[in-house]
Coordinates of C-alpha atoms and ligand atoms in Angstrom, one line a residue:
M1 CA -5.2 29.5 -51.8
D2 CA -2.1 27.6 -52.2
R3 CA 0.9 29.4 -50.5
K4 CA 4.1 29.4 -52.5
N5 CA 7.0 27.3 -51.1
K6 CA 4.6 25.7 -48.6
P7 CA 6.7 23.3 -46.5
S8 CA 5.8 19.7 -47.3
A9 CA 4.4 17.6 -44.5
I10 CA 7.1 16.1 -42.3
P11 CA 7.3 12.5 -43.5
V12 CA 7.0 9.9 -40.8
S13 CA 10.5 8.8 -40.6
P14 CA 10.7 5.0 -41.1
F15 CA 13.6 5.2 -38.7
A16 CA 11.8 6.9 -35.8
P17 CA 12.4 4.6 -32.9
Q18 CA 9.3 2.5 -32.3
P19 CA 7.9 0.8 -29.1
I20 CA 9.3 -2.7 -28.7
V21 CA 6.7 -5.3 -27.9
D22 CA 7.6 -8.9 -27.2
L23 CA 5.5 -11.9 -26.2
S24 CA 7.1 -15.2 -25.1
D25 CA 6.0 -17.8 -22.7
N26 CA 2.7 -16.0 -22.1
V27 CA 4.6 -12.9 -20.8
L28 CA 4.3 -9.7 -22.8
T29 CA 6.8 -6.9 -22.4
A30 CA 6.6 -3.5 -24.0
R31 CA 9.2 -0.7 -23.9
L32 CA 9.0 2.8 -25.3
P33 CA 11.9 4.6 -26.9
S34 CA 11.8 6.8 -23.8
G35 CA 12.6 3.8 -21.6
D36 CA 9.2 3.4 -20.0
S37 CA 8.2 -0.2 -19.8
V38 CA 5.4 -2.6 -18.8
T39 CA 5.2 -6.4 -18.3
V40 CA 1.9 -8.2 -18.5
Y41 CA 1.3 -11.9 -17.7
L42 CA -1.4 -13.3 -20.0
Y43 CA -2.4 -15.2 -16.8
G44 CA -5.1 -12.8 -15.5
A45 CA -3.8 -10.2 -18.0
T46 CA -1.9 -9.1 -14.8
V47 CA 0.4 -6.1 -15.1
T48 CA 3.3 -7.2 -12.9
S49 CA 5.7 -4.3 -13.7
W50 CA 5.5 -0.7 -14.8
K51 CA 8.7 1.2 -14.9
T52 CA 9.2 4.9 -15.8
A53 CA 12.0 6.1 -18.1
N54 CA 14.6 6.1 -15.3
G55 CA 13.8 2.5 -14.5
T56 CA 11.9 3.1 -11.3
E57 CA 9.4 0.4 -10.6
Q58 CA 6.0 1.9 -9.9
L59 CA 4.2 -1.3 -8.8
F60 CA 4.6 -3.6 -5.8
L61 CA 5.0 -7.3 -6.6
S62 CA 5.4 -9.9 -3.9
T63 CA 8.6 -11.9 -4.3
A64 CA 6.5 -15.0 -3.4
A65 CA 3.9 -14.2 -6.1
A66 CA 2.8 -17.3 -8.0
L67 CA 3.9 -16.7 -11.6
D68 CA 3.1 -20.2 -12.8
G69 CA -0.6 -19.8 -13.2
S70 CA -1.3 -21.8 -10.1
K71 CA -3.1 -18.9 -8.3
P72 CA -3.7 -15.2 -8.8
I73 CA -0.6 -13.1 -8.9
R74 CA 0.1 -11.2 -5.6
G75 CA 0.8 -7.7 -6.6
G76 CA 0.9 -5.6 -9.8
I77 CA -2.6 -5.0 -11.1
P78 CA -4.9 -8.1 -10.7
L79 CA -8.2 -7.7 -12.5
V80 CA -11.4 -8.2 -10.5
F81 CA -14.5 -9.4 -12.5
P82 CA -17.4 -10.2 -12.3
V83 CA -17.5 -10.0 -8.5
F84 CA -15.5 -8.0 -5.9
G85 CA -14.5 -9.6 -2.7
P86 CA -16.2 -12.8 -1.4
P87 CA -19.2 -13.5 -3.6
P88 CA -22.6 -13.0 -2.0
Q89 CA -24.9 -16.0 -1.3
N90 CA -27.9 -16.7 -3.5
H91 CA -26.4 -14.8 -6.3
A92 CA -25.3 -15.7 -9.9
T93 CA -21.7 -15.2 -8.7
S94 CA -22.0 -17.3 -5.5
N95 CA -20.0 -20.2 -6.8
L96 CA -17.1 -18.1 -8.0
P97 CA -13.8 -17.5 -6.1
Q98 CA -13.1 -14.2 -4.3
H99 CA -12.7 -11.4 -6.8
G100 CA -14.0 -13.5 -9.6
F101 CA -12.3 -15.4 -12.5
A102 CA -10.7 -12.7 -14.6
R103 CA -7.4 -12.8 -12.6
N104 CA -7.0 -16.6 -12.6
N105 CA -7.5 -17.4 -16.2
L106 CA -5.3 -17.2 -19.3
W107 CA -6.2 -14.2 -21.5
E108 CA -5.3 -13.8 -25.2
F109 CA -3.1 -11.0 -26.5
L110 CA -5.2 -9.3 -29.2
G111 CA -2.6 -6.9 -30.5
K112 CA -0.9 -3.6 -30.1
S113 CA -1.4 -0.1 -31.5
S114 CA 0.8 2.9 -31.1
S115 CA 0.2 6.6 -31.4
E116 CA 1.9 7.3 -34.7
S117 CA 3.7 10.6 -34.2
L118 CA 4.8 12.6 -37.1
G119 CA 8.4 13.3 -37.9
S120 CA 11.3 12.2 -35.8
K121 CA 9.3 12.3 -32.6
A122 CA 9.4 8.7 -31.2
D123 CA 6.2 7.0 -30.5
D124 CA 5.1 8.2 -27.1
S125 CA 2.7 5.5 -26.2
V126 CA 1.7 1.9 -27.1
K127 CA -1.7 0.3 -26.4
L128 CA -1.9 -3.4 -25.7
D129 CA -5.2 -5.3 -26.0
F130 CA -6.1 -8.5 -24.2
G131 CA -9.3 -10.6 -24.5
L132 CA -11.2 -13.1 -22.4
S133 CA -14.4 -14.9 -23.2
P134 CA -16.1 -18.2 -22.2
A135 CA -13.9 -19.9 -24.8
N136 CA -10.9 -19.1 -22.5
L137 CA -12.5 -20.6 -19.4
D138 CA -12.7 -24.3 -18.3
E139 CA -16.1 -26.0 -18.3
A140 CA -16.3 -25.8 -14.5
T141 CA -15.9 -22.0 -14.5
R142 CA -18.3 -21.6 -17.4
K143 CA -20.9 -23.6 -15.4
K144 CA -20.4 -21.4 -12.3
W145 CA -21.2 -18.2 -14.3
P146 CA -23.1 -19.3 -17.5
Y147 CA -23.1 -16.0 -19.4
E148 CA -21.9 -15.2 -22.9
F149 CA -19.5 -12.3 -22.1
G150 CA -16.6 -10.7 -23.9
L151 CA -13.9 -8.7 -22.1
V152 CA -11.3 -6.5 -23.8
Y153 CA -8.7 -5.1 -21.5
S154 CA -6.4 -2.3 -22.8
V155 CA -3.1 -1.4 -21.2
T156 CA -1.7 1.9 -22.5
L157 CA 1.9 2.7 -21.7
G158 CA 2.8 6.3 -22.0
K159 CA 5.7 8.5 -20.8
G160 CA 5.4 8.4 -17.0
K161 CA 1.8 7.1 -17.4
L162 CA -0.1 3.8 -17.4
G163 CA -3.7 3.7 -18.6
I164 CA -6.0 0.7 -18.1
Q165 CA -9.5 0.2 -19.6
L166 CA -11.9 -2.6 -19.4
H167 CA -14.6 -3.2 -22.0
V168 CA -17.4 -5.6 -21.0
Q169 CA -19.8 -6.9 -23.6
N170 CA -22.9 -9.0 -23.1
K171 CA -22.9 -11.3 -26.1
G172 CA -25.7 -13.5 -24.9
D173 CA -29.5 -13.3 -24.8
K174 CA -29.9 -12.7 -21.1
S175 CA -28.8 -9.9 -18.9
F176 CA -26.1 -10.3 -16.2
D177 CA -24.9 -8.2 -13.2
F178 CA -21.2 -7.7 -12.6
Q179 CA -18.7 -5.7 -10.6
A180 CA -15.3 -4.7 -11.9
L181 CA -12.2 -3.3 -10.3
F182 CA -8.5 -2.8 -10.9
H183 CA -6.7 -4.2 -7.8
T184 CA -3.5 -2.0 -8.2
Y185 CA -0.6 -2.4 -5.8
L186 CA 1.3 0.9 -6.0
A187 CA 4.9 0.8 -4.8
V188 CA 5.6 3.3 -1.9
K189 CA 8.9 3.7 0.0
D190 CA 7.2 3.9 3.4
I191 CA 3.4 3.6 4.0
S192 CA 3.8 5.6 7.2
K193 CA 4.8 8.6 5.2
T194 CA 2.2 8.1 2.5
A195 CA -1.2 9.9 2.2
V196 CA -4.1 10.1 -0.3
S197 CA -6.0 13.3 -1.0
G198 CA -9.3 13.6 -2.9
L199 CA -11.5 11.4 -0.7
K200 CA -12.9 14.1 1.6
S201 CA -16.7 14.0 2.2
S202 CA -16.9 10.5 0.5
P203 CA -18.8 7.8 2.3
Y204 CA -16.8 4.6 2.8
V205 CA -17.5 1.1 4.0
D206 CA -14.8 0.2 6.5
K207 CA -14.0 -3.5 6.5
V208 CA -11.8 -3.1 9.5
R209 CA -14.7 -1.8 11.5
S210 CA -17.4 -4.4 10.8
A211 CA -18.2 -3.0 7.4
Q212 CA -19.9 0.0 8.9
T213 CA -20.3 3.1 6.8
F214 CA -18.5 6.4 7.6
T215 CA -17.8 9.6 5.8
E216 CA -14.2 10.7 5.2
D217 CA -13.6 13.9 7.0
S218 CA -10.0 14.4 6.2
S219 CA -8.7 15.9 3.0
S220 CA -5.6 13.8 3.4
L221 CA -5.9 10.1 4.4
S222 CA -2.8 8.8 6.1
F223 CA -2.0 5.2 7.3
S224 CA -1.2 3.9 10.8
G225 CA -2.8 0.5 10.7
E226 CA -4.7 -2.0 8.6
T227 CA -6.8 -0.1 6.1
D228 CA -9.5 -1.7 4.0
R229 CA -12.1 0.9 2.8
V230 CA -14.4 1.1 -0.2
Y231 CA -15.1 4.7 -1.0
T232 CA -18.1 5.9 -3.0
P233 CA -18.8 9.4 -4.5
P234 CA -19.8 12.1 -2.1
T235 CA -23.6 12.4 -1.9
D236 CA -23.6 16.1 -1.0
S237 CA -23.3 18.0 -4.3
K238 CA -21.5 20.9 -2.4
A239 CA -18.8 18.5 -1.4
E240 CA -15.4 18.6 -3.1
K241 CA -15.3 17.4 -6.7
P242 CA -16.7 13.9 -7.0
L243 CA -14.2 11.1 -6.5
V244 CA -12.4 11.5 -9.8
T245 CA -8.8 12.5 -9.2
L246 CA -6.8 11.1 -6.3
V247 CA -3.3 12.3 -5.4
V248 CA -0.9 10.0 -3.5
T249 CA 1.9 11.8 -1.7
E250 CA 4.9 10.5 0.1
G251 CA 6.7 12.7 2.6
G252 CA 4.5 15.5 1.4
K253 CA 5.6 15.2 -2.2
E254 CA 3.3 14.0 -5.0
S255 CA 4.1 10.4 -6.0
F256 CA 1.0 9.4 -8.1
V257 CA -2.0 11.1 -9.6
V258 CA -4.9 8.6 -10.2
T259 CA -7.8 9.5 -12.5
R260 CA -10.8 7.4 -13.3
D261 CA -13.5 7.2 -15.9
A262 CA -16.9 5.5 -15.2
L263 CA -15.5 3.9 -12.1
P264 CA -17.3 5.7 -9.2
D265 CA -15.7 3.7 -6.4
V266 CA -12.2 3.2 -5.1
T267 CA -10.9 0.7 -2.6
V268 CA -7.9 1.7 -0.4
W269 CA -6.1 -1.2 1.1
N270 CA -3.1 -2.0 3.2
G271 CA -3.2 -5.2 5.1
W272 CA -0.5 -4.0 7.6
A273 CA 1.8 -6.4 9.5
D274 CA -0.5 -9.1 10.9
K275 CA -2.7 -9.7 7.8
I276 CA 0.4 -9.8 5.6
K277 CA 2.2 -12.2 7.9
A278 CA -0.8 -14.6 7.3
M279 CA -0.5 -14.4 3.5
G280 CA 1.6 -17.2 2.2
D281 CA 2.3 -15.6 -1.1
F282 CA 3.1 -12.2 0.3
E283 CA 6.9 -11.7 0.8
P284 CA 8.9 -10.1 2.1
K285 CA 6.9 -10.0 5.4
D286 CA 7.8 -6.4 5.9
G287 CA 6.5 -5.6 2.4
W288 CA 3.4 -4.2 3.9
K289 CA 5.5 -1.0 4.5
R290 CA 6.1 -0.6 0.7
Y291 CA 2.7 -0.9 -1.0
L292 CA -0.6 0.8 -1.1
C293 CA -3.6 -0.6 -3.1
I294 CA -5.5 2.2 -4.8
E295 CA -8.3 0.2 -6.6
P296 CA -10.6 2.1 -8.9
G297 CA -13.8 0.1 -9.6
A298 CA -17.6 -0.2 -9.9
V299 CA -18.2 -2.4 -6.9
S300 CA -20.5 -0.7 -4.4
S301 CA -23.5 -2.0 -6.4
W302 CA -24.1 -4.3 -9.4
T303 CA -23.9 -3.1 -13.0
K304 CA -26.6 -4.7 -15.0
L305 CA -25.7 -5.4 -18.7
E306 CA -28.6 -6.2 -20.9
A307 CA -28.2 -8.6 -23.8
G308 CA -26.1 -7.1 -26.5
D309 CA -25.0 -4.1 -24.4
A310 CA -21.5 -3.0 -23.5
W311 CA -19.9 -1.1 -20.6
E312 CA -16.5 0.5 -20.3
G313 CA -14.5 1.8 -17.3
G314 CA -10.9 2.9 -17.0
A315 CA -8.2 4.5 -14.9
A316 CA -4.9 6.2 -15.4
Y317 CA -1.9 6.3 -13.1
E318 CA 0.6 9.1 -13.6
S319 CA 4.0 8.8 -11.8
K320 CA 5.2 12.0 -10.3
L321 CA 8.4 10.5 -9.0
Ligands
LIG401 O1 -9.3 -5.0 -2.2 C1 -9.1 -5.2 -0.8 C2 -9.3 -6.7 -0.6 O2 -10.7 -7.0 -0.8 C3 -8.9 -7.0 0.9 O3 -10.1 -7.2 1.7 C4 -8.0 -8.2 0.8 O4 -8.8 -9.4 0.8 C5 -7.4 -8.0 -0.6 O5 -8.5 -7.5 -1.4 C6 -6.7 -9.2 -1.1 O6 -7.6 -10.1 -1.6 P1 -6.9 -11.5 -2.3 O7 -8.1 -12.3 -2.7 O8 -6.1 -11.0 -3.4 O9 -6.1 -12.1 -1.2

C-alpha cells in the first residue's frame, strides 16, 4: 500500500564530499572527508602511512627506509608472500629472498571503490585495490618461483580503521604451496609501556629461544627485551577465544584492536636495541622503543592452492587513540 506523502529517497548529493585519491610517481595517497588518510607505495604495495582524522600517525616508518625501490621498505605494512622468513631448503621457495618477492616488486594500482552513502553523509571509507602477477616480475624472479599466480591486495581506509585483505589465485595448471603475512609496524609511544592481550593459551615458536615452542600463559604480553614469536591458535578448545582479536594497550589504555579473518597465526616482533643497531635501514637507532610488529598471517604451515583455486585472508586495525 502506498502511503500518502511518503518522503522521497534522499538523493545522493552530488556535492557530498568524496574521498580524494591521488597516484603520482608510484605513490598513492587517499584521504577521507573525515581527515583519515593512507599512503601506499606501489613498490611492494607497501602502506607507509596511516593517519587518523586528527593526523596521528598509526604506523612506524624508519627514517632510513629505502623509498626508491632498491630494497624492501623498513616499516609500514610490508607484504610477505609466498614465504615467511628465510625460505626452507629443498623447497619451491628456496631460491627466494627472506619474506618472498611481494614486498620488493612493483604492483599495479587496479582502482578504487568507495562506500556510497546516501544523503549528505560523506563517504566513510575507500577501498584501494593493487595487483601483482608474474607479468610484474623480472625473468629471474619468475624462474625462482615458476607458478602462474594472481594477487589482489585491498587496502580499505575507514574512520579510525584500516582493513587489509590479500586474495591469492592459482591461475596455472599445477598446485603451489605458499605462506602469507602482513608485516605491520604499529607506532607506539614507548614499547616498555605497551602490552598485547588475546594470546593466552596460544602455543608460540620463540625465535629468541632457539625456535622452541612454548605456550603463552599470560593474558597480557609485555615487552622487556627482543621479542620474536609466531603464535598459533590454542589447541585446547576450552582456552580463551581462538586467536582472533588482539588488543594492544599502552599505559593500560587501549591503543589498537586487531581482528583477523582466515589468518590463524600472528607474529609479534620487536628487535630491541642490539638487533636494531645492526639494521642499516632502521633509523633512528632508538626507534625500537616506538614500534611493535603485530603481523597476522598464515605462516605456521603451508597453504596448498590447487590449480584454479583461490584463497583470501585479511586483517583490520582499529585505532583507539
Ligand atoms: O616478522 C619478524 C621477522 O621475521 C624477524 O625475525 C625479523 O627478521 C623481521 O621479520 C624483519 O625481517 P626483514 O627481512 O624485514 O629484515
